[in-house]
Short mmCIF file of C-alpha atoms in Angstrom, two decimals:
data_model
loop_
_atom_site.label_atom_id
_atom_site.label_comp_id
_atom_site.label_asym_id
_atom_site.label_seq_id
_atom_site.Cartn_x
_atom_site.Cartn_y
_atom_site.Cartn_z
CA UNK O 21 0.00 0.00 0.00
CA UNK O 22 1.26 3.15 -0.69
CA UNK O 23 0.43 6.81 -0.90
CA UNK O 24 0.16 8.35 -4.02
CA UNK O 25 0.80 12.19 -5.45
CA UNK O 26 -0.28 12.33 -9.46
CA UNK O 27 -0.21 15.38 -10.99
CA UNK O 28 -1.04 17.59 -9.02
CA UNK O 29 -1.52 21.26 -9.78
CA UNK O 30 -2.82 24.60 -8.05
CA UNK O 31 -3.78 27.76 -9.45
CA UNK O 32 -4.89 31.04 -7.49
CA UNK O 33 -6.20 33.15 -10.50
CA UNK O 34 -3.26 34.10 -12.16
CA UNK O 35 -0.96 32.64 -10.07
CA UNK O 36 0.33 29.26 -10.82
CA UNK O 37 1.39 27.53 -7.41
CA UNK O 38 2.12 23.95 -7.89
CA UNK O 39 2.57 22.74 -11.49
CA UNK O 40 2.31 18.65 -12.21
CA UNK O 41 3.75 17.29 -8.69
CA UNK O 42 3.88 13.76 -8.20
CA UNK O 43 5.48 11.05 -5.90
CA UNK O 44 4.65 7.98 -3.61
CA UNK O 45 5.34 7.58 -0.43
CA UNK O 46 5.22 3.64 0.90
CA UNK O 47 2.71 2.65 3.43
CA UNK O 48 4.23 3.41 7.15
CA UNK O 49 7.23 5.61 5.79
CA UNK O 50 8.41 9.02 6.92
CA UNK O 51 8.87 12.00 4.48
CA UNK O 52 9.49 15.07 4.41
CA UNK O 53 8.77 18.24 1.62
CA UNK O 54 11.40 20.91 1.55
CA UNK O 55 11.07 24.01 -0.71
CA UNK O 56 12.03 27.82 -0.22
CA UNK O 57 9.40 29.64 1.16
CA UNK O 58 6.01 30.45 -0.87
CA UNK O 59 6.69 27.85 -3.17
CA UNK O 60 3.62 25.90 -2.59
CA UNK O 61 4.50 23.36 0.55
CA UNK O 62 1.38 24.27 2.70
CA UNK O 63 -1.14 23.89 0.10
CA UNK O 64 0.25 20.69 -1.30
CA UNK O 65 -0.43 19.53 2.00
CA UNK O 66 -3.72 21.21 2.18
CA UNK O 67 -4.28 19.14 -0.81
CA UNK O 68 -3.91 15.92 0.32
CA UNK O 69 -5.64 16.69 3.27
CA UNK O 70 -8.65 17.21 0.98
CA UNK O 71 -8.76 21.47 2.46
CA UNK O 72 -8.37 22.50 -0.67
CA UNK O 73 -9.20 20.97 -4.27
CA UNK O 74 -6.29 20.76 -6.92
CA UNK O 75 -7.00 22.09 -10.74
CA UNK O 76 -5.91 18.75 -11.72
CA UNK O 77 -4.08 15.61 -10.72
CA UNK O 78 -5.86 12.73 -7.83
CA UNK O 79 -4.13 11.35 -4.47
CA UNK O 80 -4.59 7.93 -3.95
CA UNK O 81 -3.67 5.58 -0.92
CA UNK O 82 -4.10 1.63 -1.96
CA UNK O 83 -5.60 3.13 -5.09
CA UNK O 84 -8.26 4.56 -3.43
CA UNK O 85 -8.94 8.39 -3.62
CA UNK O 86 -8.13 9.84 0.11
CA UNK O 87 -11.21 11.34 2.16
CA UNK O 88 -11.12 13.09 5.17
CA UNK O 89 -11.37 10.20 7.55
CA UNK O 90 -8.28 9.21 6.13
CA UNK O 91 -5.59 12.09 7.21
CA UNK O 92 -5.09 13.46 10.33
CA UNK O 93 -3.81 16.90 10.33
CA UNK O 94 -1.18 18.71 12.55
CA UNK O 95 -0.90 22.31 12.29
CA UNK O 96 1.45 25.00 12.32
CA UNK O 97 0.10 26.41 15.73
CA UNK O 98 -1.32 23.94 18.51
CA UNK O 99 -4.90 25.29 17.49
CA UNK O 100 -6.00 24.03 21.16
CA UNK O 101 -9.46 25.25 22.53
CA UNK O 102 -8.45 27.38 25.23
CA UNK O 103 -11.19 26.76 27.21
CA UNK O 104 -10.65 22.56 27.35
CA UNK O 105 -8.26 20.95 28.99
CA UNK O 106 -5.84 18.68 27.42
CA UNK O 107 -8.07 15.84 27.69
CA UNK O 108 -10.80 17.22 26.70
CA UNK O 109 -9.51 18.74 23.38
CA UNK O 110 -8.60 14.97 22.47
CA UNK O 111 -12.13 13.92 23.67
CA UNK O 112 -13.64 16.53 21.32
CA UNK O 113 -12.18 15.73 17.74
CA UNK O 114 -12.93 11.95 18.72
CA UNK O 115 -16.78 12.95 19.15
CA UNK O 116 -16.73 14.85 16.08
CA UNK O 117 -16.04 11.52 14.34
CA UNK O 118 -18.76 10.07 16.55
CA UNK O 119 -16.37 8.28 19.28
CA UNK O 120 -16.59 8.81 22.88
CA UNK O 121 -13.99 7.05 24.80
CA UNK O 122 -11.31 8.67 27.35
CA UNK O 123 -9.38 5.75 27.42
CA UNK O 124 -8.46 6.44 23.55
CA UNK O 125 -7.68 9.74 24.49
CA UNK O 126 -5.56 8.89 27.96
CA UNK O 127 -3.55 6.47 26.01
CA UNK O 128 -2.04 8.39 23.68
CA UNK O 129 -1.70 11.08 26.17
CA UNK O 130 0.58 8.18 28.22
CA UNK O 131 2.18 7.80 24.55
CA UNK O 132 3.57 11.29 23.99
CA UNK O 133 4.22 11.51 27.87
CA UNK O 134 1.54 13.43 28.87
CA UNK O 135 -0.23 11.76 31.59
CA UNK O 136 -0.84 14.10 34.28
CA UNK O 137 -1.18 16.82 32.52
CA UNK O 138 -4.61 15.96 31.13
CA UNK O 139 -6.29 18.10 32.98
CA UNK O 140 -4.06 21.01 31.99
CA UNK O 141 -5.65 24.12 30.08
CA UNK O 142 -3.26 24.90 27.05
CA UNK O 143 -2.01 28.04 28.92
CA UNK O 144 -0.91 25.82 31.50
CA UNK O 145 1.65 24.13 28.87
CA UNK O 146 4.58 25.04 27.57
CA UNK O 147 4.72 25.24 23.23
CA UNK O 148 6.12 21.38 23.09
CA UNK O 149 3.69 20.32 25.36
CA UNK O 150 0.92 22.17 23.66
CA UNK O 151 2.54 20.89 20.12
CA UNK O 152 2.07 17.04 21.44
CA UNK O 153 -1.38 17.73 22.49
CA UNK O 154 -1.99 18.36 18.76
CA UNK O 155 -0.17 15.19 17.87
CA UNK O 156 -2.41 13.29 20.12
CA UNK O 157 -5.29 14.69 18.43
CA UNK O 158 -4.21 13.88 14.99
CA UNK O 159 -3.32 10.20 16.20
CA UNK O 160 -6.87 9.73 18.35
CA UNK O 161 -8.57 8.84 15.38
CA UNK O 162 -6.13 6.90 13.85
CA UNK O 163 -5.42 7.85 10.57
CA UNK O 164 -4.04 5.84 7.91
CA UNK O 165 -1.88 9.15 7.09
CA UNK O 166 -0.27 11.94 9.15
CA UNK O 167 0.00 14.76 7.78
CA UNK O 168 2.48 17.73 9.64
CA UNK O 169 2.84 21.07 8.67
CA UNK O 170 6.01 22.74 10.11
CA UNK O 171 4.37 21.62 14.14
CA UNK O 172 7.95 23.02 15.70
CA UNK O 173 8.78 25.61 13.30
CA UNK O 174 7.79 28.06 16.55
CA UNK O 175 9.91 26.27 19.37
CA UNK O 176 12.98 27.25 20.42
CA UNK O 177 16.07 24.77 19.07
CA UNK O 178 16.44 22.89 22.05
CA UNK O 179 12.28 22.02 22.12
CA UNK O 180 12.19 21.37 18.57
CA UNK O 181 15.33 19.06 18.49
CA UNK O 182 13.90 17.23 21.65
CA UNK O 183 10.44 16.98 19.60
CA UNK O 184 11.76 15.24 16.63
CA UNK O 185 13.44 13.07 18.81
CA UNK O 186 9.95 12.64 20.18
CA UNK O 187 8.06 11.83 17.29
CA UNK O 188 10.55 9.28 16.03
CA UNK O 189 9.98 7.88 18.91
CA UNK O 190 6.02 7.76 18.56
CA UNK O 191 6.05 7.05 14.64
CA UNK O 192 8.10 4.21 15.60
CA UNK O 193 4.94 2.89 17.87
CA UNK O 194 2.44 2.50 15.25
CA UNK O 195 4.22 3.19 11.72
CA UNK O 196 1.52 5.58 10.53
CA UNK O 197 2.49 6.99 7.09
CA UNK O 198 3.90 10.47 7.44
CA UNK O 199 4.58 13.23 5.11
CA UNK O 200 6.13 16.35 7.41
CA UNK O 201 6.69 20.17 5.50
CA UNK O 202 9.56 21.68 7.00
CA UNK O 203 11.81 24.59 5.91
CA UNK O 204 14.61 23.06 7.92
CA UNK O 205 16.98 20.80 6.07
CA UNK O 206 18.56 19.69 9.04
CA UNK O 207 14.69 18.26 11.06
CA UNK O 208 14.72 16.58 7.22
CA UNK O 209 17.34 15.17 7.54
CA UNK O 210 17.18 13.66 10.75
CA UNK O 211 13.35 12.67 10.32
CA UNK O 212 12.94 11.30 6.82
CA UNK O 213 12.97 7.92 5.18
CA UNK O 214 12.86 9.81 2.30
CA UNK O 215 12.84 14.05 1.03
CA UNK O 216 10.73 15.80 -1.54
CA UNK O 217 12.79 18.64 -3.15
CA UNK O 218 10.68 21.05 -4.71
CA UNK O 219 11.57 23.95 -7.11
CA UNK O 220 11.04 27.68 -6.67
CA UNK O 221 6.71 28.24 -7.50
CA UNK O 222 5.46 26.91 -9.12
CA UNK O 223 6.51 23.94 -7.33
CA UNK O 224 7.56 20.53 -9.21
CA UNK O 225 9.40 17.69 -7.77
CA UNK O 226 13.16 18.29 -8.13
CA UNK O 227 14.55 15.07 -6.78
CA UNK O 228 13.27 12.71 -4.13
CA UNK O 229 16.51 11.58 -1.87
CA UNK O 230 16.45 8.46 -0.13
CA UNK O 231 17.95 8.70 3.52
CA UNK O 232 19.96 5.69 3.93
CA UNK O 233 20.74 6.63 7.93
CA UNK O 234 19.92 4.15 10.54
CA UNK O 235 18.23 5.91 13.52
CA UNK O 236 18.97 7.42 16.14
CA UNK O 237 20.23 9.95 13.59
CA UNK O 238 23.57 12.07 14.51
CA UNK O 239 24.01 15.71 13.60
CA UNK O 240 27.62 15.80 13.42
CA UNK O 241 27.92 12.42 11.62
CA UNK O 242 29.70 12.68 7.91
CA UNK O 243 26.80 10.82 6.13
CA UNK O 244 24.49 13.55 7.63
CA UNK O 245 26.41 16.78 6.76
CA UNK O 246 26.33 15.34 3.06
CA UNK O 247 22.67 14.61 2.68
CA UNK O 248 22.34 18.12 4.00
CA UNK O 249 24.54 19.67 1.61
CA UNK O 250 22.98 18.14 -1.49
CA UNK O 251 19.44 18.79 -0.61
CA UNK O 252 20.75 22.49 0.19
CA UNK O 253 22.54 22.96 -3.71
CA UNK O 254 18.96 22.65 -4.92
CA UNK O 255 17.65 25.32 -2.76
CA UNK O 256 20.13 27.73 -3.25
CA UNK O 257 20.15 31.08 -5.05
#
């Protein structure tokens, strides 16, 4: 089974924003999109998520067209309910797909190390621990695909390192299929089975480099720096 990107393009009026992408990403792999900014990332995703409707092209995972139940969706921000508690914000999107069970929502609390904080009220948390929250969410109804856009871009570098570390970890659990936009080579890098390069808007697939790194990844390691330098030639001015 695999995820599947055909063709996929995006026009606002005049503006052409993604032109023909395409590229499959295995059943219970990790990867990552990296572009320069405004070239299209965030609505590709919004794509697949079924948000927004391409011009033309389909997504496809076994061969079947993706709905909504499919994808679970992690934003930018947290986009908590400020006035629920942890637990309850899980509770909620599992009602909206007609489930009501706290133990669903307590476990993967437990999962992302977050029990005892469930009945924390987002401004109780710090960003990570608002940012997992969202995870949880996104992994309550268990999706067949997880789709991330940029959830650490606003932590500082310690958080953000210690919450890709984190969500290795997690992925690892349950092997959902993941596809992650980042403008960091480097998280890429470090979280990827595989990277989709894409040109300056609009947007087609430049290469897709396969990450041939066992985990747990290492920064300083050789292997790393060089992945990270050719991904970087094709984003350079």
């Amino acid at each position: 089974m695999a995820l599947e990107v055909r063709g996929i393009k995006k026009s606002f009026g005049d503006l052409k924003v993604l032109d023909g992408i395409e590229f499959t990403v295995g059943k219970g792999k990790f990867a990552c999109i990296v572009g320069e900014s405004g070239c299209g990332k965030t609505t590709l995703l919004r794509i697949m998520a079924g948000i927004e409707r391409p011009d033309e092209g389909s997504i496809t995972y076994d061969g079947q067209p993706v709905k909504t139940e499919d994808v679970g969706y992690v934003f930018q921000d947290d986009r908590l309910l400020p006035w629920m508690s942890a637990l309850e914000n899980i509770r909620f999107v599992l009602r909206v797909r007609g489930i009501d069970d706290e133990a669903i929502a307590l476990r993967y609390l437990e999962l992302v190390g977050l029990r005892g904080f469930e009945n924390y009220y987002p401004h109780q948390l710090s960003g990570g621990m608002r940012q997992r929250v969202g995870i949880c969410r996104a992994l309550a109804i268990n999706p067949k695909i997880l789709l991330m856009d940029e959830p650490f871009a606003s932590l500082d570098a310690q958080t953000r390192n210690r919450m890709q570390k984190e969500l290795i970890r997690i992925w690892e659990g349950d092997r959902k299929t993941v596809v992650f936009v980042t403008h960091s080579i480097d998280e890429a890098v470090f979280l990827a089975d595989e990277i989709i390069v894409l040109s300056k808007r609009p947007a087609r697939v430049v290469e897709i480099v396969e990450i041939d790194m066992k985990r747990p990844r290492d920064r300083t390691d050789r292997e790393f720096t060089e992945y990270r330098k050719r991904i970087m030639e094709h984003l350079s001015p």
